[in-house]
PDB file of C-alpha atoms in Angstrom:
ATOM      1  CA  MET X  78    -122.902  55.857   2.967  1.00 40.00           C
ATOM      2  CA  SER X  79    -119.074  55.959   2.952  1.00 53.00           C
ATOM      3  CA  GLU X  80    -117.018  55.193  -0.189  1.00 67.00           C
ATOM      4  CA  ALA X  81    -115.219  51.801  -0.314  1.00 75.00           C
ATOM      5  CA  PHE X  82    -111.498  51.877   0.550  1.00 86.00           C
ATOM      6  CA  ASP X  83    -110.150  48.531  -0.570  1.00 88.00           C
ATOM      7  CA  CYS X  84    -106.751  47.031  -1.643  1.00 89.00           C
ATOM      8  CA  ALA X  85    -106.256  47.368  -5.412  1.00 89.00           C
ATOM      9  CA  LYS X  86    -105.224  43.708  -5.610  1.00 87.00           C
ATOM     10  CA  CYS X  87    -107.040  41.595  -3.024  1.00 90.00           C
ATOM     11  CA  SER X  88    -109.989  44.015  -2.609  1.00 89.00           C
ATOM     12  CA  GLU X  89    -109.948  43.673   1.170  1.00 88.00           C
ATOM     13  CA  SER X  90    -110.887  46.752   3.126  1.00 88.00           C
ATOM     14  CA  LEU X  91    -107.980  48.930   4.197  1.00 84.00           C
ATOM     15  CA  TYR X  92    -109.877  50.704   6.984  1.00 87.00           C
ATOM     16  CA  GLY X  93    -107.807  50.508  10.122  1.00 84.00           C
ATOM     17  CA  ARG X  94    -104.939  48.710   8.265  1.00 87.00           C
ATOM     18  CA  LYS X  95    -101.506  49.800   7.114  1.00 90.00           C
ATOM     19  CA  TYR X  96    -101.371  50.341   3.363  1.00 87.00           C
ATOM     20  CA  ILE X  97     -99.126  51.797   0.638  1.00 87.00           C
ATOM     21  CA  GLN X  98    -100.423  54.224  -1.955  1.00 88.00           C
ATOM     22  CA  THR X  99     -99.286  53.799  -5.584  1.00 89.00           C
ATOM     23  CA  ASP X 100    -100.354  55.300  -8.882  1.00 87.00           C
ATOM     24  CA  ASP X 101    -102.560  52.265  -9.380  1.00 84.00           C
ATOM     25  CA  GLY X 102    -104.224  52.708  -6.035  1.00 89.00           C
ATOM     26  CA  PRO X 103    -103.693  51.605  -2.457  1.00 91.00           C
ATOM     27  CA  TYR X 104    -102.237  48.208  -1.605  1.00 91.00           C
ATOM     28  CA  CYS X 105    -102.172  46.318   1.611  1.00 91.00           C
ATOM     29  CA  VAL X 106     -98.642  45.529   2.714  1.00 91.00           C
ATOM     30  CA  PRO X 107     -98.673  41.809   1.747  1.00 90.00           C
ATOM     31  CA  CYS X 108    -100.048  42.588  -1.704  1.00 91.00           C
ATOM     32  CA  TYR X 109     -97.659  45.462  -2.218  1.00 89.00           C
ATOM     33  CA  ASP X 110     -94.627  43.288  -1.359  1.00 87.00           C
ATOM     34  CA  SER X 111     -95.780  40.389  -3.549  1.00 87.00           C
ATOM     35  CA  THR X 112     -96.444  42.736  -6.459  1.00 87.00           C
ATOM     36  CA  PHE X 113     -93.601  45.212  -6.350  1.00 88.00           C
ATOM     37  CA  ALA X 114     -90.837  43.867  -4.088  1.00 89.00           C
ATOM     38  CA  ASN X 115     -87.619  42.450  -5.596  1.00 91.00           C
ATOM     39  CA  THR X 116     -86.242  39.028  -4.752  1.00 90.00           C
ATOM     40  CA  CYS X 117     -82.939  38.921  -2.872  1.00 91.00           C
ATOM     41  CA  ALA X 118     -80.220  37.300  -5.006  1.00 88.00           C
ATOM     42  CA  GLU X 119     -78.699  35.746  -1.888  1.00 87.00           C
ATOM     43  CA  CYS X 120     -81.562  34.294   0.157  1.00 89.00           C
ATOM     44  CA  GLN X 121     -84.201  34.255  -2.628  1.00 90.00           C
ATOM     45  CA  GLN X 122     -86.748  35.916  -0.312  1.00 89.00           C
ATOM     46  CA  LEU X 123     -88.732  39.038  -1.099  1.00 90.00           C
ATOM     47  CA  ILE X 124     -87.182  42.305  -0.003  1.00 86.00           C
ATOM     48  CA  GLY X 125     -90.042  43.897   1.928  1.00 86.00           C
ATOM     49  CA  HIS X 126     -90.980  47.535   1.675  1.00 84.00           C
ATOM     50  CA  ASP X 127     -89.581  48.197   5.129  1.00 83.00           C
ATOM     51  CA  SER X 128     -86.198  46.555   4.422  1.00 84.00           C
ATOM     52  CA  ARG X 129     -83.066  48.362   3.237  1.00 87.00           C
ATOM     53  CA  GLU X 130     -82.407  47.174  -0.284  1.00 87.00           C
ATOM     54  CA  LEU X 131     -79.009  47.171  -2.038  1.00 89.00           C
ATOM     55  CA  PHE X 132     -78.584  46.882  -5.782  1.00 86.00           C
ATOM     56  CA  TYR X 133     -75.543  45.676  -7.773  1.00 88.00           C
ATOM     57  CA  GLU X 134     -75.319  44.667 -11.441  1.00 84.00           C
ATOM     58  CA  ASP X 135     -79.016  43.859 -11.942  1.00 83.00           C
ATOM     59  CA  ARG X 136     -79.166  42.002  -8.631  1.00 89.00           C
ATOM     60  CA  HIS X 137     -80.999  43.017  -5.479  1.00 90.00           C
ATOM     61  CA  PHE X 138     -80.034  42.152  -1.913  1.00 91.00           C
ATOM     62  CA  HIS X 139     -81.254  42.569   1.614  1.00 88.00           C
ATOM     63  CA  GLU X 140     -78.771  44.713   3.484  1.00 86.00           C
ATOM     64  CA  GLY X 141     -77.889  41.744   5.667  1.00 86.00           C
ATOM     65  CA  CYS X 142     -77.437  39.474   2.624  1.00 89.00           C
ATOM     66  CA  PHE X 143     -75.055  41.822   0.844  1.00 89.00           C
ATOM     67  CA  ARG X 144     -71.885  40.277   2.257  1.00 88.00           C
ATOM     68  CA  CYS X 145     -68.618  38.613   1.339  1.00 91.00           C
ATOM     69  CA  CYS X 146     -69.247  35.069   0.162  1.00 87.00           C
ATOM     70  CA  ARG X 147     -66.173  33.831   2.047  1.00 87.00           C
ATOM     71  CA  CYS X 148     -65.834  35.626   5.379  1.00 89.00           C
ATOM     72  CA  LYS X 149     -69.498  36.789   5.459  1.00 88.00           C
ATOM     73  CA  ARG X 150     -68.449  40.359   6.294  1.00 86.00           C
ATOM     74  CA  SER X 151     -71.110  42.934   5.423  1.00 84.00           C
ATOM     75  CA  LEU X 152     -70.285  44.821   2.257  1.00 86.00           C
ATOM     76  CA  ALA X 153     -72.923  47.508   2.704  1.00 84.00           C
ATOM     77  CA  ASP X 154     -70.314  50.120   3.618  1.00 83.00           C
ATOM     78  CA  GLU X 155     -67.125  48.330   2.492  1.00 83.00           C
ATOM     79  CA  PRO X 156     -65.205  48.263  -0.802  1.00 83.00           C
ATOM     80  CA  PHE X 157     -65.677  44.944  -2.577  1.00 82.00           C
ATOM     81  CA  THR X 158     -64.945  43.029  -5.776  1.00 78.00           C
ATOM     82  CA  CYS X 159     -67.075  40.676  -7.829  1.00 82.00           C
ATOM     83  CA  GLN X 160     -65.232  37.541  -8.974  1.00 77.00           C
ATOM     84  CA  ASP X 161     -67.068  34.876 -10.995  1.00 78.00           C
ATOM     85  CA  ASN X 162     -70.390  36.371  -9.880  1.00 80.00           C
ATOM     86  CA  GLU X 163     -69.365  36.159  -6.203  1.00 83.00           C
ATOM     87  CA  LEU X 164     -68.984  39.194  -3.960  1.00 86.00           C
ATOM     88  CA  LEU X 165     -65.693  39.384  -2.097  1.00 84.00           C
ATOM     89  CA  CYS X 166     -64.327  41.891   0.380  1.00 86.00           C
ATOM     90  CA  ASN X 167     -60.894  43.248  -0.516  1.00 80.00           C
ATOM     91  CA  ASP X 168     -59.122  41.087   2.053  1.00 78.00           C
ATOM     92  CA  CYS X 169     -60.636  37.848   0.759  1.00 83.00           C
ATOM     93  CA  TYR X 170     -60.100  38.833  -2.862  1.00 80.00           C
ATOM     94  CA  CYS X 171     -56.421  39.563  -2.245  1.00 76.00           C
ATOM     95  CA  SER X 172     -55.995  36.355  -0.294  1.00 73.00           C
ATOM     96  CA  ALA X 173     -57.622  34.244  -3.011  1.00 73.00           C
ATOM     97  CA  PHE X 174     -56.575  35.926  -6.237  1.00 73.00           C
ATOM     98  CA  SER X 175     -53.654  38.275  -5.604  1.00 73.00           C
ATOM     99  CA  SER X 176     -50.030  37.217  -5.626  1.00 79.00           C
ATOM    100  CA  GLN X 177     -47.669  37.239  -2.676  1.00 82.00           C
ATOM    101  CA  CYS X 178     -44.450  39.214  -3.031  1.00 87.00           C
ATOM    102  CA  SER X 179     -41.532  36.776  -3.204  1.00 85.00           C
ATOM    103  CA  ALA X 180     -39.343  39.219  -1.277  1.00 86.00           C
ATOM    104  CA  CYS X 181     -41.461  40.572   1.606  1.00 89.00           C
ATOM    105  CA  GLY X 182     -44.251  37.984   1.638  1.00 81.00           C
ATOM    106  CA  GLU X 183     -46.962  40.647   1.643  1.00 81.00           C
ATOM    107  CA  THR X 184     -49.907  40.700  -0.761  1.00 77.00           C
ATOM    108  CA  VAL X 185     -49.390  42.486  -4.049  1.00 79.00           C
ATOM    109  CA  MET X 186     -52.570  44.515  -4.110  1.00 74.00           C
ATOM    110  CA  PRO X 187     -54.642  44.664  -7.309  1.00 70.00           C
ATOM    111  CA  GLY X 188     -53.754  47.717  -9.338  1.00 66.00           C
ATOM    112  CA  SER X 189     -50.382  48.208  -7.668  1.00 74.00           C
ATOM    113  CA  ARG X 190     -47.151  48.174  -9.671  1.00 82.00           C
ATOM    114  CA  LYS X 191     -45.549  44.755  -9.707  1.00 84.00           C
ATOM    115  CA  LEU X 192     -42.946  42.684 -11.521  1.00 85.00           C
ATOM    116  CA  GLU X 193     -43.310  39.051 -12.569  1.00 84.00           C
ATOM    117  CA  TYR X 194     -40.573  36.643 -13.594  1.00 85.00           C
ATOM    118  CA  GLY X 195     -40.273  32.861 -13.605  1.00 83.00           C
ATOM    119  CA  GLY X 196     -43.707  32.364 -12.037  1.00 79.00           C
ATOM    120  CA  GLN X 197     -42.931  34.718  -9.120  1.00 85.00           C
ATOM    121  CA  THR X 198     -44.226  38.181  -8.302  1.00 85.00           C
ATOM    122  CA  TRP X 199     -42.650  41.149  -6.542  1.00 87.00           C
ATOM    123  CA  HIS X 200     -43.689  44.606  -5.489  1.00 88.00           C
ATOM    124  CA  GLU X 201     -41.839  46.988  -7.774  1.00 86.00           C
ATOM    125  CA  HIS X 202     -39.864  48.363  -4.813  1.00 87.00           C
ATOM    126  CA  CYS X 203     -39.011  44.832  -3.583  1.00 91.00           C
ATOM    127  CA  PHE X 204     -37.421  43.558  -6.806  1.00 89.00           C
ATOM    128  CA  LEU X 205     -33.793  44.411  -5.999  1.00 90.00           C
ATOM    129  CA  CYS X 206     -30.385  43.561  -7.438  1.00 92.00           C
ATOM    130  CA  SER X 207     -28.751  40.882  -5.271  1.00 90.00           C
ATOM    131  CA  GLY X 208     -25.470  42.758  -5.573  1.00 90.00           C
ATOM    132  CA  CYS X 209     -26.039  46.489  -5.120  1.00 92.00           C
ATOM    133  CA  GLU X 210     -29.573  46.071  -3.671  1.00 88.00           C
ATOM    134  CA  GLN X 211     -30.949  48.811  -5.917  1.00 91.00           C
ATOM    135  CA  PRO X 212     -34.428  48.399  -7.490  1.00 89.00           C
ATOM    136  CA  LEU X 213     -34.195  46.735 -10.881  1.00 88.00           C
ATOM    137  CA  GLY X 214     -37.409  48.257 -12.192  1.00 82.00           C
ATOM    138  CA  SER X 215     -37.398  48.018 -15.974  1.00 79.00           C
ATOM    139  CA  ARG X 216     -33.597  47.633 -16.171  1.00 83.00           C
ATOM    140  CA  SER X 217     -31.984  44.574 -17.722  1.00 85.00           C
ATOM    141  CA  PHE X 218     -31.005  41.889 -15.211  1.00 88.00           C
ATOM    142  CA  VAL X 219     -29.385  38.460 -15.134  1.00 87.00           C
ATOM    143  CA  PRO X 220     -30.898  35.608 -13.041  1.00 88.00           C
ATOM    144  CA  ASP X 221     -28.471  33.286 -11.259  1.00 86.00           C
ATOM    145  CA  LYS X 222     -29.509  30.464  -8.913  1.00 84.00           C
ATOM    146  CA  GLY X 223     -32.505  32.280  -7.492  1.00 83.00           C
ATOM    147  CA  ALA X 224     -30.758  35.650  -7.324  1.00 88.00           C
ATOM    148  CA  HIS X 225     -31.133  38.553  -9.736  1.00 90.00           C
ATOM    149  CA  TYR X 226     -28.337  40.924 -10.689  1.00 91.00           C
ATOM    150  CA  CYS X 227     -28.178  44.143 -12.644  1.00 90.00           C
ATOM    151  CA  VAL X 228     -25.799  43.785 -15.583  1.00 87.00           C
ATOM    152  CA  PRO X 229     -22.870  45.716 -13.989  1.00 87.00           C
ATOM    153  CA  CYS X 230     -23.069  43.692 -10.756  1.00 89.00           C
ATOM    154  CA  TYR X 231     -23.293  40.399 -12.634  1.00 86.00           C
ATOM    155  CA  GLU X 232     -20.299  41.240 -14.775  1.00 80.00           C
ATOM    156  CA  ASN X 233     -18.261  42.300 -11.761  1.00 82.00           C
ATOM    157  CA  LYS X 234     -19.160  39.145  -9.862  1.00 82.00           C
ATOM    158  CA  PHE X 235     -19.265  36.412 -12.491  1.00 81.00           C
ATOM    159  CA  ALA X 236     -17.997  37.513 -15.894  1.00 80.00           C
ATOM    160  CA  PRO X 237     -14.488  36.292 -16.865  1.00 85.00           C
ATOM    161  CA  ARG X 238     -11.715  38.855 -16.868  1.00 86.00           C
ATOM    162  CA  CYS X 239      -9.208  39.464 -19.605  1.00 89.00           C
ATOM    163  CA  ALA X 240      -5.770  38.034 -18.796  1.00 88.00           C
ATOM    164  CA  ARG X 241      -4.137  41.221 -20.084  1.00 88.00           C
ATOM    165  CA  CYS X 242      -6.278  44.193 -18.992  1.00 90.00           C
ATOM    166  CA  SER X 243      -8.223  42.454 -16.158  1.00 85.00           C
ATOM    167  CA  LYS X 244     -11.505  43.985 -17.355  1.00 85.00           C
ATOM    168  CA  THR X 245     -14.604  41.834 -17.734  1.00 82.00           C
ATOM    169  CA  LEU X 246     -15.426  40.102 -21.004  1.00 81.00           C
ATOM    170  CA  THR X 247     -19.052  40.371 -22.015  1.00 71.00           C
ATOM    171  CA  GLN X 248     -18.797  39.104 -25.591  1.00 74.00           C
ATOM    172  CA  GLY X 249     -16.395  38.368 -28.411  1.00 72.00           C
ATOM    173  CA  GLY X 250     -13.491  37.103 -26.289  1.00 84.00           C
ATOM    174  CA  VAL X 251     -10.821  34.573 -27.286  1.00 89.00           C
ATOM    175  CA  THR X 252      -8.954  31.953 -25.301  1.00 87.00           C
ATOM    176  CA  TYR X 253      -5.147  31.824 -25.157  1.00 88.00           C
ATOM    177  CA  ARG X 254      -3.226  29.490 -22.845  1.00 86.00           C
ATOM    178  CA  ASP X 255      -6.549  28.507 -21.230  1.00 85.00           C
ATOM    179  CA  GLN X 256      -7.265  32.109 -20.251  1.00 88.00           C
ATOM    180  CA  PRO X 257      -9.845  34.570 -21.633  1.00 90.00           C
ATOM    181  CA  TRP X 258      -8.704  37.641 -23.560  1.00 90.00           C
ATOM    182  CA  HIS X 259     -10.453  40.512 -25.278  1.00 91.00           C
ATOM    183  CA  ARG X 260      -9.858  40.140 -29.008  1.00 90.00           C
ATOM    184  CA  GLU X 261      -8.291  43.587 -29.064  1.00 90.00           C
ATOM    185  CA  CYS X 262      -5.962  42.686 -26.174  1.00 92.00           C
ATOM    186  CA  LEU X 263      -4.421  39.630 -27.844  1.00 92.00           C
ATOM    187  CA  VAL X 264      -1.718  41.323 -29.933  1.00 93.00           C
ATOM    188  CA  CYS X 265       1.784  40.463 -31.071  1.00 94.00           C
ATOM    189  CA  THR X 266       4.388  41.309 -28.427  1.00 92.00           C
ATOM    190  CA  GLY X 267       6.663  42.571 -31.148  1.00 92.00           C
ATOM    191  CA  CYS X 268       4.577  44.638 -33.592  1.00 93.00           C
ATOM    192  CA  GLN X 269       1.245  44.884 -31.698  1.00 93.00           C
ATOM    193  CA  THR X 270      -0.674  43.375 -34.630  1.00 91.00           C
ATOM    194  CA  PRO X 271      -4.008  41.772 -33.508  1.00 91.00           C
ATOM    195  CA  LEU X 272      -3.614  37.992 -33.407  1.00 90.00           C
ATOM    196  CA  ALA X 273      -7.252  36.844 -33.052  1.00 88.00           C
ATOM    197  CA  GLY X 274      -8.050  34.601 -36.016  1.00 84.00           C
ATOM    198  CA  GLN X 275      -4.412  34.627 -37.181  1.00 85.00           C
ATOM    199  CA  GLN X 276      -1.655  32.039 -36.961  1.00 85.00           C
ATOM    200  CA  PHE X 277       0.772  32.891 -34.180  1.00 87.00           C
ATOM    201  CA  THR X 278       3.141  31.312 -31.683  1.00 84.00           C
ATOM    202  CA  SER X 279       4.609  32.213 -28.313  1.00 85.00           C
ATOM    203  CA  ARG X 280       7.895  32.480 -26.466  1.00 86.00           C
ATOM    204  CA  ASP X 281       8.145  32.722 -22.683  1.00 86.00           C
ATOM    205  CA  ASP X 282       4.311  32.918 -22.594  1.00 85.00           C
ATOM    206  CA  ASP X 283       4.323  36.023 -24.827  1.00 89.00           C
ATOM    207  CA  PRO X 284       2.407  35.788 -28.141  1.00 92.00           C
ATOM    208  CA  TYR X 285       4.119  36.690 -31.420  1.00 91.00           C
ATOM    209  CA  CYS X 286       2.949  36.871 -35.002  1.00 89.00           C
ATOM    210  CA  VAL X 287       4.793  34.584 -37.427  1.00 85.00           C
ATOM    211  CA  ALA X 288       6.830  37.428 -38.900  1.00 85.00           C
ATOM    212  CA  CYS X 289       8.082  38.796 -35.572  1.00 89.00           C
ATOM    213  CA  PHE X 290       8.796  35.363 -34.174  1.00 86.00           C
ATOM    214  CA  GLY X 291      10.819  34.474 -37.251  1.00 81.00           C
ATOM    215  CA  GLU X 292      12.838  37.695 -37.159  1.00 82.00           C
ATOM    216  CA  LEU X 293      13.478  37.581 -33.441  1.00 86.00           C
ATOM    217  CA  PHE X 294      13.924  33.918 -32.589  1.00 83.00           C
ATOM    218  CA  ALA X 295      13.847  31.533 -35.565  1.00 81.00           C
ATOM    219  CA  PRO X 296      17.081  30.162 -37.112  1.00 85.00           C
ATOM    220  CA  LYS X 297      17.894  31.402 -40.615  1.00 86.00           C
ATOM    221  CA  CYS X 298      18.004  29.139 -43.642  1.00 86.00           C
ATOM    222  CA  SER X 299      21.635  28.659 -44.745  1.00 86.00           C
ATOM    223  CA  SER X 300      20.480  28.913 -48.334  1.00 86.00           C
ATOM    224  CA  CYS X 301      17.848  31.676 -48.618  1.00 87.00           C
ATOM    225  CA  LYS X 302      18.632  33.375 -45.272  1.00 84.00           C
ATOM    226  CA  SER X 303      14.905  33.591 -44.418  1.00 82.00           C
ATOM    227  CA  PRO X 304      13.663  32.510 -40.951  1.00 83.00           C
ATOM    228  CA  ILE X 305      12.746  28.871 -40.434  1.00 81.00           C
ATOM    229  CA  THR X 306       9.680  28.989 -38.181  1.00 74.00           C
ATOM    230  CA  GLY X 307       8.373  25.442 -38.572  1.00 65.00           C
ATOM    231  CA  LEU X 308       4.818  26.863 -38.405  1.00 62.00           C
ATOM    232  CA  GLY X 309       2.017  25.625 -40.602  1.00 53.00           C
ATOM    233  CA  GLY X 310       3.644  22.219 -41.056  1.00 53.00           C
ATOM    234  CA  GLY X 311       6.811  23.659 -42.657  1.00 65.00           C
ATOM    235  CA  LYS X 312       9.656  21.114 -42.499  1.00 80.00           C
ATOM    236  CA  TYR X 313      13.361  21.804 -42.331  1.00 83.00           C
ATOM    237  CA  VAL X 314      16.714  20.012 -42.238  1.00 88.00           C
ATOM    238  CA  SER X 315      19.462  20.607 -39.680  1.00 86.00           C
ATOM    239  CA  PHE X 316      23.105  19.642 -39.957  1.00 87.00           C
ATOM    240  CA  GLU X 317      25.578  20.609 -37.273  1.00 83.00           C
ATOM    241  CA  ASP X 318      24.844  24.318 -36.644  1.00 82.00           C
ATOM    242  CA  ARG X 319      23.202  24.935 -40.002  1.00 87.00           C
ATOM    243  CA  HIS X 320      19.528  24.731 -41.063  1.00 87.00           C
ATOM    244  CA  TRP X 321      17.648  24.629 -44.364  1.00 86.00           C
ATOM    245  CA  HIS X 322      14.034  24.764 -45.480  1.00 87.00           C
ATOM    246  CA  HIS X 323      13.114  21.495 -47.177  1.00 86.00           C
ATOM    247  CA  SER X 324      12.709  23.382 -50.444  1.00 85.00           C
ATOM    248  CA  CYS X 325      16.143  24.983 -50.022  1.00 88.00           C
ATOM    249  CA  PHE X 326      18.103  21.833 -49.102  1.00 90.00           C
ATOM    250  CA  SER X 327      19.587  21.014 -52.519  1.00 91.00           C
ATOM    251  CA  CYS X 328      22.948  20.465 -54.171  1.00 90.00           C
ATOM    252  CA  ALA X 329      24.829  23.733 -54.612  1.00 88.00           C
ATOM    253  CA  ARG X 330      25.909  22.684 -58.112  1.00 89.00           C
ATOM    254  CA  CYS X 331      23.097  20.749 -59.790  1.00 88.00           C
ATOM    255  CA  SER X 332      20.247  21.938 -57.543  1.00 89.00           C
ATOM    256  CA  THR X 333      19.042  18.352 -56.965  1.00 89.00           C
ATOM    257  CA  SER X 334      17.005  18.102 -53.771  1.00 88.00           C
ATOM    258  CA  LEU X 335      18.992  16.416 -51.015  1.00 88.00           C
ATOM    259  CA  VAL X 336      15.990  15.758 -48.722  1.00 88.00           C
ATOM    260  CA  GLY X 337      16.222  12.087 -47.746  1.00 84.00           C
ATOM    261  CA  GLN X 338      19.391  11.677 -49.843  1.00 87.00           C
ATOM    262  CA  GLY X 339      23.029  11.323 -48.973  1.00 86.00           C
ATOM    263  CA  PHE X 340      25.079  14.534 -49.251  1.00 88.00           C
ATOM    264  CA  VAL X 341      28.616  15.780 -48.747  1.00 87.00           C
ATOM    265  CA  PRO X 342      29.409  19.070 -46.970  1.00 87.00           C
ATOM    266  CA  ASP X 343      31.760  21.287 -48.955  1.00 85.00           C
ATOM    267  CA  GLY X 344      32.661  24.333 -46.892  1.00 82.00           C
ATOM    268  CA  ASP X 345      29.470  26.396 -46.586  1.00 81.00           C
ATOM    269  CA  GLN X 346      27.810  24.330 -49.258  1.00 86.00           C
ATOM    270  CA  VAL X 347      26.333  20.835 -49.532  1.00 89.00           C
ATOM    271  CA  LEU X 348      26.743  18.616 -52.604  1.00 88.00           C
ATOM    272  CA  CYS X 349      25.050  15.517 -53.878  1.00 89.00           C
ATOM    273  CA  GLN X 350      27.176  12.382 -54.137  1.00 87.00           C
ATOM    274  CA  GLY X 351      27.596  12.750 -57.908  1.00 85.00           C
ATOM    275  CA  CYS X 352      28.803  16.374 -57.829  1.00 88.00           C
ATOM    276  CA  SER X 353      31.107  15.624 -54.925  1.00 84.00           C
ATOM    277  CA  GLN X 354      32.779  12.761 -56.820  1.00 82.00           C
ATOM    278  CA  ALA X 355      33.087  14.870 -59.981  1.00 77.00           C
ATOM    279  CA  GLY X 356      35.557  17.135 -58.259  1.00 69.00           C
ATOM    280  CA  PRO X 357      35.833  20.929 -58.409  1.00 66.00           C
TER     281      PRO X 357
END
């Protein structure tokens, strides 16, 4: 009498039937699949013993079910990415999640070098200065109405230029006669003293410090012989071809101030009414 040769699970005879041998004994194919086969994460069907099975992150798939969730391309022999638990081929991933280069319009591939600014993205080699068209890379740049300039190009194109030396002003300039100047370029025409932050005046469009202007152009006080500049609110009195500071316009004899008073000229001097009437 022959020994029984039955399935280890359903106990049906395996004589003349296909079976699979395991450490626990032989199994008929249906019992083997129901006991040992994994469930496909895509179609939720068992992955039979005769099917090619693919495994990814604790999930099992039929070969035909391991595909891009968007374009349905097989991923069995293709590079892929998992995004939010969905499998994506590289093309679909780039289309859905990668940025488009604002310069060339091509996809900025994941892992490639890129630059981002103002909500836009560029390939590193596409982010160019709008002036010299050289890559900006990690260099400083200045945005202007949708364009981007390296600092030298921006200064050459847009920065104001000093009225004296014609070089660009980047910071610390001053304005004189509605024109920009470097602080170090605005100097007295006479003594070359810097005038930025100082009181000064001009003659024939040339700037002068108070001292040089007084020595070169201002009338001299007939009393103290110092220049009368009229700067800083200084008042003076003129009579014929002579001039006096307010503080110097006084009677030559009694020193009474004659500002707003009647006076009598006496040669090179001026006298108050009383001293004039008193005689020599």
